[in-house]
């Protein structure tokens, strides 16, 4: 099944590379990776994107990359930008398996990515990486939707 991965991007690409490897993106079929940076952010984020792009090209992965700059100054506007970006992929890829990868980038951007993905109403998974890369947690998106008191 085609995978669509949404991921905030920080100053380095380690969490993105880990997700590409762990999920086997672009190895068996055409997958898509939507990366999100803060609008008018630090240029190191663009450098990290360049390294991700170089890796994808070097290994000849069938992985479509998309880089979108997001308004982090207006939380709901930014979450909406992410939702619309992901909707375009969902419409084109025909029922992809959705993954939200959290680990790098600004915390506010991570929450915008998570809420933008939740707003799609699709089933999917959240992967949360520890900053020290010693572990991770995975949970279904439905676990967040179904939280009760």
Backbone as CSV, one residue per row, in Angstrom:
resi,resn,N_x,N_y,N_z,CA_x,CA_y,CA_z,C_x,C_y,C_z
1,UNK,0.838,-1.178,0.000,0.000,0.000,0.000,0.889,1.249,0.000
2,UNK,0.523,2.216,-0.779,1.249,3.476,-0.860,1.206,4.186,0.494
3,UNK,2.356,4.741,0.887,2.442,5.456,2.153,2.554,6.954,1.896
4,UNK,1.856,7.727,2.716,1.988,9.177,2.762,2.489,9.518,4.152
5,UNK,3.629,10.193,4.206,4.246,10.525,5.481,4.306,12.037,5.621
6,UNK,3.824,12.535,6.758,3.873,13.966,7.080,4.863,14.148,8.220
7,UNK,5.772,15.106,8.041,6.852,15.235,9.007,7.342,16.673,9.100
8,UNK,7.407,17.237,10.309,8.056,18.538,10.438,9.559,18.356,10.255
9,UNK,10.207,19.377,9.731,11.648,19.294,9.487,12.343,20.361,10.310
10,UNK,13.385,19.945,11.001,14.166,20.871,11.806,15.479,21.211,11.124
11,UNK,16.501,21.441,11.934,17.816,21.837,11.426,18.596,20.674,10.831
12,UNK,18.222,19.463,11.192,18.902,18.311,10.598,17.867,17.279,10.184
13,UNK,18.332,16.333,9.404,17.430,15.382,8.757,17.353,14.027,9.440
14,UNK,17.954,13.868,10.622,18.064,12.534,11.216,16.716,11.847,11.437
15,UNK,15.689,12.585,11.865,14.395,11.950,12.104,13.710,11.573,10.792
16,UNK,13.907,12.376,9.765,13.335,12.084,8.449,14.012,10.843,7.860
17,UNK,15.325,10.786,7.947,16.066,9.631,7.424,15.657,8.365,8.176
18,UNK,15.508,8.490,9.471,15.090,7.320,10.255,13.717,6.824,9.799
19,UNK,12.789,7.752,9.541,11.454,7.363,9.071,11.522,6.712,7.696
20,UNK,12.335,7.256,6.800,12.481,6.674,5.457,12.945,5.224,5.573
21,UNK,13.919,4.991,6.431,14.458,3.635,6.593,13.458,2.730,7.298
22,UNK,12.916,3.179,8.428,12.002,2.348,9.211,10.758,1.960,8.432
23,UNK,10.231,2.890,7.637,9.007,2.617,6.881,9.274,2.038,5.492
24,UNK,10.550,1.964,5.104,10.892,1.428,3.784,10.322,2.270,2.653
25,UNK,10.345,3.584,2.824,9.721,4.462,1.832,10.414,4.375,0.479
26,UNK,9.615,4.271,-0.558,10.115,4.280,-1.924,10.798,3.010,-2.375
27,UNK,10.736,1.961,-1.584,11.415,0.710,-1.958,10.524,-0.223,-2.774
28,UNK,9.252,-0.343,-2.393,8.364,-1.299,-3.043,7.391,-0.643,-4.018
29,UNK,7.030,0.596,-3.710,6.067,1.307,-4.554,6.280,2.799,-4.393
30,UNK,5.498,3.550,-5.140,5.594,5.001,-5.080,4.995,5.495,-3.764
31,UNK,5.816,6.156,-2.954,5.376,6.738,-1.693,5.574,8.244,-1.756
32,UNK,5.028,8.946,-0.762,5.147,10.405,-0.720,5.542,10.851,0.681
33,UNK,6.410,11.839,0.732,6.893,12.409,1.983,6.689,13.910,1.935
34,UNK,5.775,14.401,2.784,5.499,15.835,2.876,6.251,16.374,4.087
35,UNK,7.193,17.269,3.816,8.006,17.863,4.875,7.557,19.298,5.088
36,UNK,7.509,19.712,6.347,7.005,21.031,6.687,8.044,21.817,7.477
37,UNK,8.276,23.044,7.020,9.204,23.983,7.656,8.436,25.237,8.067
38,UNK,8.918,25.942,9.094,8.309,27.241,9.408,8.568,28.232,8.276
39,UNK,7.557,29.015,7.929,7.734,30.058,6.910,8.777,31.048,7.418
40,UNK,9.628,31.480,6.519,10.689,32.432,6.846,11.533,31.951,8.015
41,UNK,11.776,30.637,8.056,12.542,30.048,9.144,14.036,30.073,8.891
42,UNK,14.736,29.379,9.730,16.187,29.283,9.669,16.607,28.544,8.396
43,UNK,17.608,29.059,7.665,18.036,28.388,6.422,18.612,26.987,6.628
44,UNK,18.949,26.639,7.851,19.447,25.276,8.098,18.380,24.234,7.781
45,UNK,17.103,24.601,7.879,16.027,23.684,7.504,16.065,23.365,6.019
46,UNK,16.327,24.380,5.199,16.455,24.141,3.750,17.669,23.287,3.439
47,UNK,18.745,23.462,4.194,19.928,22.619,4.016,19.597,21.162,4.340
48,UNK,18.839,20.952,5.413,18.430,19.589,5.789,17.571,18.975,4.686
49,UNK,16.663,19.765,4.106,15.840,19.267,3.000,16.730,18.866,1.816
50,UNK,17.730,19.667,1.523,18.651,19.339,0.430,19.349,18.003,0.656
51,UNK,19.702,17.717,1.899,20.353,16.440,2.196,19.376,15.269,2.068
52,UNK,18.124,15.483,2.456,17.103,14.437,2.276,16.908,14.169,0.788
53,UNK,16.770,15.228,0.019,16.570,15.097,-1.429,17.747,14.364,-2.072
54,UNK,18.956,14.702,-1.665,20.151,14.041,-2.198,20.138,12.549,-1.869
55,UNK,19.749,12.197,-0.647,19.692,10.787,-0.262,18.669,10.033,-1.107
56,UNK,17.489,10.615,-1.283,16.428,9.970,-2.068,16.901,9.742,-3.501
57,UNK,17.555,10.743,-4.077,18.062,10.615,-5.447,19.221,9.623,-5.526
58,UNK,20.115,9.645,-4.559,21.280,8.755,-4.571,20.885,7.288,-4.503
59,UNK,19.835,6.994,-3.722,19.389,5.612,-3.570,18.270,5.258,-4.536
60,UNK,17.944,6.191,-5.437,16.939,5.958,-6.470,15.611,5.463,-5.880
61,UNK,15.187,6.101,-4.795,13.931,5.716,-4.150,12.751,6.278,-4.936
62,UNK,11.693,5.511,-5.008,10.458,5.966,-5.651,9.652,6.725,-4.601
63,UNK,10.188,7.878,-4.232,9.632,8.665,-3.136,9.468,10.103,-3.597
64,UNK,8.228,10.539,-3.645,7.910,11.909,-4.029,8.089,12.810,-2.813
65,UNK,8.911,13.820,-2.950,9.149,14.770,-1.869,8.373,16.051,-2.106
66,UNK,7.865,16.604,-1.028,7.195,17.898,-1.085,7.657,18.696,0.127
67,UNK,8.092,19.912,-0.102,8.488,20.799,0.983,7.506,21.957,1.032
68,UNK,6.902,22.165,2.184,5.913,23.230,2.343,6.297,24.080,3.547
69,UNK,6.343,25.388,3.321,6.571,26.313,4.426,5.235,26.677,5.047
70,UNK,5.190,26.668,6.372,3.945,26.792,7.118,4.005,27.998,8.057
71,UNK,2.880,28.672,8.184,2.751,29.796,9.096,2.683,29.270,10.532
72,UNK,3.755,29.441,11.299,3.753,28.995,12.691,3.298,30.114,13.632
73,UNK,3.138,31.332,13.102,2.681,32.450,13.929,1.171,32.433,14.130
74,UNK,0.442,31.788,13.236,-0.999,31.611,13.375,-1.249,30.106,13.373
75,UNK,-1.422,29.552,14.564,-1.479,28.096,14.731,-2.514,27.446,13.817
76,UNK,-3.751,27.952,13.823,-4.826,27.292,13.072,-4.658,27.456,11.576
77,UNK,-4.147,28.604,11.145,-3.870,28.791,9.719,-2.808,27.790,9.264
78,UNK,-1.764,27.635,10.047,-0.704,26.683,9.699,-1.201,25.247,9.658
79,UNK,-2.028,24.860,10.635,-2.595,23.506,10.636,-3.466,23.297,9.403
80,UNK,-4.192,24.341,9.003,-5.016,24.255,7.792,-4.175,24.132,6.536
81,UNK,-3.056,24.841,6.478,-2.143,24.709,5.330,-1.667,23.264,5.202
82,UNK,-1.338,22.659,6.315,-0.859,21.272,6.313,-1.974,20.332,5.871
83,UNK,-3.186,20.525,6.416,-4.311,19.667,6.019,-4.553,19.739,4.522
84,UNK,-4.543,20.952,3.968,-4.792,21.107,2.522,-3.687,20.441,1.702
85,UNK,-2.459,20.581,2.129,-1.340,19.935,1.428,-1.515,18.417,1.422
86,UNK,-1.850,17.863,2.579,-2.029,16.411,2.679,-3.244,15.938,1.894
87,UNK,-4.310,16.742,1.862,-5.501,16.383,1.082,-5.166,16.198,-0.387
88,UNK,-4.317,17.075,-0.919,-3.916,16.948,-2.326,-3.245,15.608,-2.579
89,UNK,-2.377,15.185,-1.670,-1.730,13.880,-1.818,-2.750,12.755,-1.708
90,UNK,-3.637,12.840,-0.742,-4.637,11.787,-0.537,-5.490,11.627,-1.785
91,UNK,-5.919,12.738,-2.377,-6.744,12.685,-3.588,-5.989,12.032,-4.748
92,UNK,-4.710,12.348,-4.857,-3.921,11.854,-5.982,-3.433,10.416,-5.782
93,UNK,-3.099,10.055,-4.559,-2.509,8.738,-4.294,-3.538,7.642,-4.074
94,UNK,-4.799,8.005,-3.962,-5.881,7.020,-3.785,-5.678,6.155,-2.544
95,UNK,-6.161,6.641,-1.445,-6.183,5.908,-0.177,-4.809,5.466,0.295
96,UNK,-3.906,6.402,0.478,-2.596,6.014,1.001,-2.673,5.699,2.494
97,UNK,-1.684,4.962,2.962,-1.542,4.711,4.384,-0.829,5.940,4.972
98,UNK,-1.442,6.601,5.933,-0.942,7.869,6.462,-0.080,7.653,7.707
99,UNK,1.073,8.294,7.717,1.959,8.297,8.876,2.286,9.742,9.228
100,UNK,2.268,10.045,10.517,2.726,11.332,11.025,3.971,11.034,11.841
101,UNK,5.076,11.649,11.477,6.349,11.414,12.162,6.687,12.658,12.973
102,UNK,6.851,12.475,14.270,7.203,13.578,15.160,8.567,13.294,15.775
103,UNK,9.404,14.281,15.767,10.726,14.108,16.353,11.572,15.335,16.151
104,UNK,11.536,15.900,14.968,12.361,17.067,14.677,11.514,18.302,14.481
105,UNK,12.169,19.417,14.435,11.475,20.669,14.159,10.877,21.306,15.396
106,UNK,10.251,22.452,15.178,9.629,23.197,16.275,8.458,22.413,16.861
107,UNK,8.301,22.496,18.166,7.183,21.795,18.812,5.836,22.283,18.285
108,UNK,5.712,23.593,18.076,4.441,24.120,17.571,4.143,23.566,16.177
109,UNK,5.178,23.416,15.352,5.004,22.855,14.016,4.619,21.378,14.102
110,UNK,5.203,20.654,15.052,4.831,19.242,15.241,3.352,19.110,15.564
111,UNK,2.854,19.983,16.434,1.429,19.939,16.770,0.558,20.329,15.581
112,UNK,1.020,21.294,14.793,0.266,21.667,13.588,0.200,20.488,12.614
113,UNK,1.309,19.779,12.443,1.321,18.612,11.547,0.366,17.548,12.068
114,UNK,0.399,17.287,13.356,-0.488,16.282,13.939,-1.954,16.667,13.758
115,UNK,-2.308,17.911,14.067,-3.705,18.333,13.931,-4.146,18.411,12.475
116,UNK,-3.253,18.845,11.593,-3.585,18.862,10.170,-3.889,17.463,9.649
117,UNK,-3.113,16.486,10.107,-3.343,15.099,9.701,-4.629,14.552,10.325
118,UNK,-4.863,14.853,11.598,-6.087,14.384,12.252,-7.334,14.929,11.564
119,UNK,-7.251,16.165,11.075,-8.408,16.800,10.423,-8.827,16.085,9.143
120,UNK,-7.946,15.274,8.585,-8.295,14.524,7.375,-9.304,13.420,7.670
121,UNK,-9.331,12.957,8.911,-10.267,11.898,9.292,-9.865,10.518,8.822
122,UNK,-8.625,10.357,8.391,-8.152,9.066,7.901,-7.567,8.226,9.024
123,UNK,-7.553,6.941,8.801,-6.810,6.072,9.707,-5.334,6.229,9.389
124,UNK,-4.520,6.023,10.387,-3.091,6.148,10.162,-2.326,5.897,11.439
125,UNK,-1.082,6.306,11.439,-0.174,6.020,12.542,0.624,7.267,12.891
126,UNK,0.996,7.361,14.152,1.900,8.407,14.608,3.171,7.724,15.097
127,UNK,4.305,8.176,14.604,5.609,7.707,15.080,6.273,8.864,15.802
128,UNK,6.665,8.626,17.043,7.301,9.667,17.841,8.700,9.187,18.196
129,UNK,9.688,9.941,17.747,11.082,9.577,18.001,11.633,10.359,19.185
130,UNK,12.394,9.673,20.020,13.106,10.347,21.094,14.216,11.201,20.506
131,UNK,14.502,12.308,21.155,15.536,13.217,20.666,16.908,12.557,20.629
132,UNK,17.152,11.614,21.550,18.452,10.938,21.594,18.516,9.732,20.655
133,UNK,17.448,9.486,19.904,17.347,8.393,18.926,17.459,7.000,19.548
134,UNK,17.268,6.887,20.841,17.370,5.581,21.511,16.063,4.808,21.529
135,UNK,15.036,5.399,21.003,13.765,4.690,21.009,12.692,5.505,20.328
136,UNK,11.536,4.900,20.265,10.397,5.562,19.645,9.116,4.959,20.199
137,UNK,8.023,5.636,19.929,6.700,5.124,20.271,5.847,5.220,19.016
138,UNK,4.936,4.299,18.874,4.021,4.305,17.737,2.609,4.094,18.264
139,UNK,1.670,4.820,17.665,0.280,4.656,18.051,-0.602,4.983,16.864
140,UNK,-1.792,4.408,16.837,-2.717,4.737,15.740,-3.288,6.145,15.934
141,UNK,-3.554,6.833,14.840,-4.191,8.153,14.914,-5.515,8.060,15.679
142,UNK,-6.212,6.950,15.537,-7.487,6.774,16.230,-7.341,6.834,17.746
143,UNK,-6.193,6.468,18.284,-5.971,6.532,19.721,-6.095,7.959,20.218
144,UNK,-5.674,8.913,19.406,-5.785,10.322,19.792,-7.218,10.798,19.633
145,UNK,-7.869,10.394,18.570,-9.255,10.804,18.332,-10.187,10.281,19.424
146,UNK,-9.874,9.096,19.943,-10.777,8.425,20.882,-10.435,8.658,22.344
147,UNK,-9.557,9.592,22.635,-9.223,9.879,24.037,-10.474,10.357,24.767
148,UNK,-10.704,9.765,25.910,-11.852,10.147,26.738,-11.352,10.376,28.150
149,UNK,-12.173,11.035,28.904,-11.873,11.290,30.306,-11.902,10.035,31.115
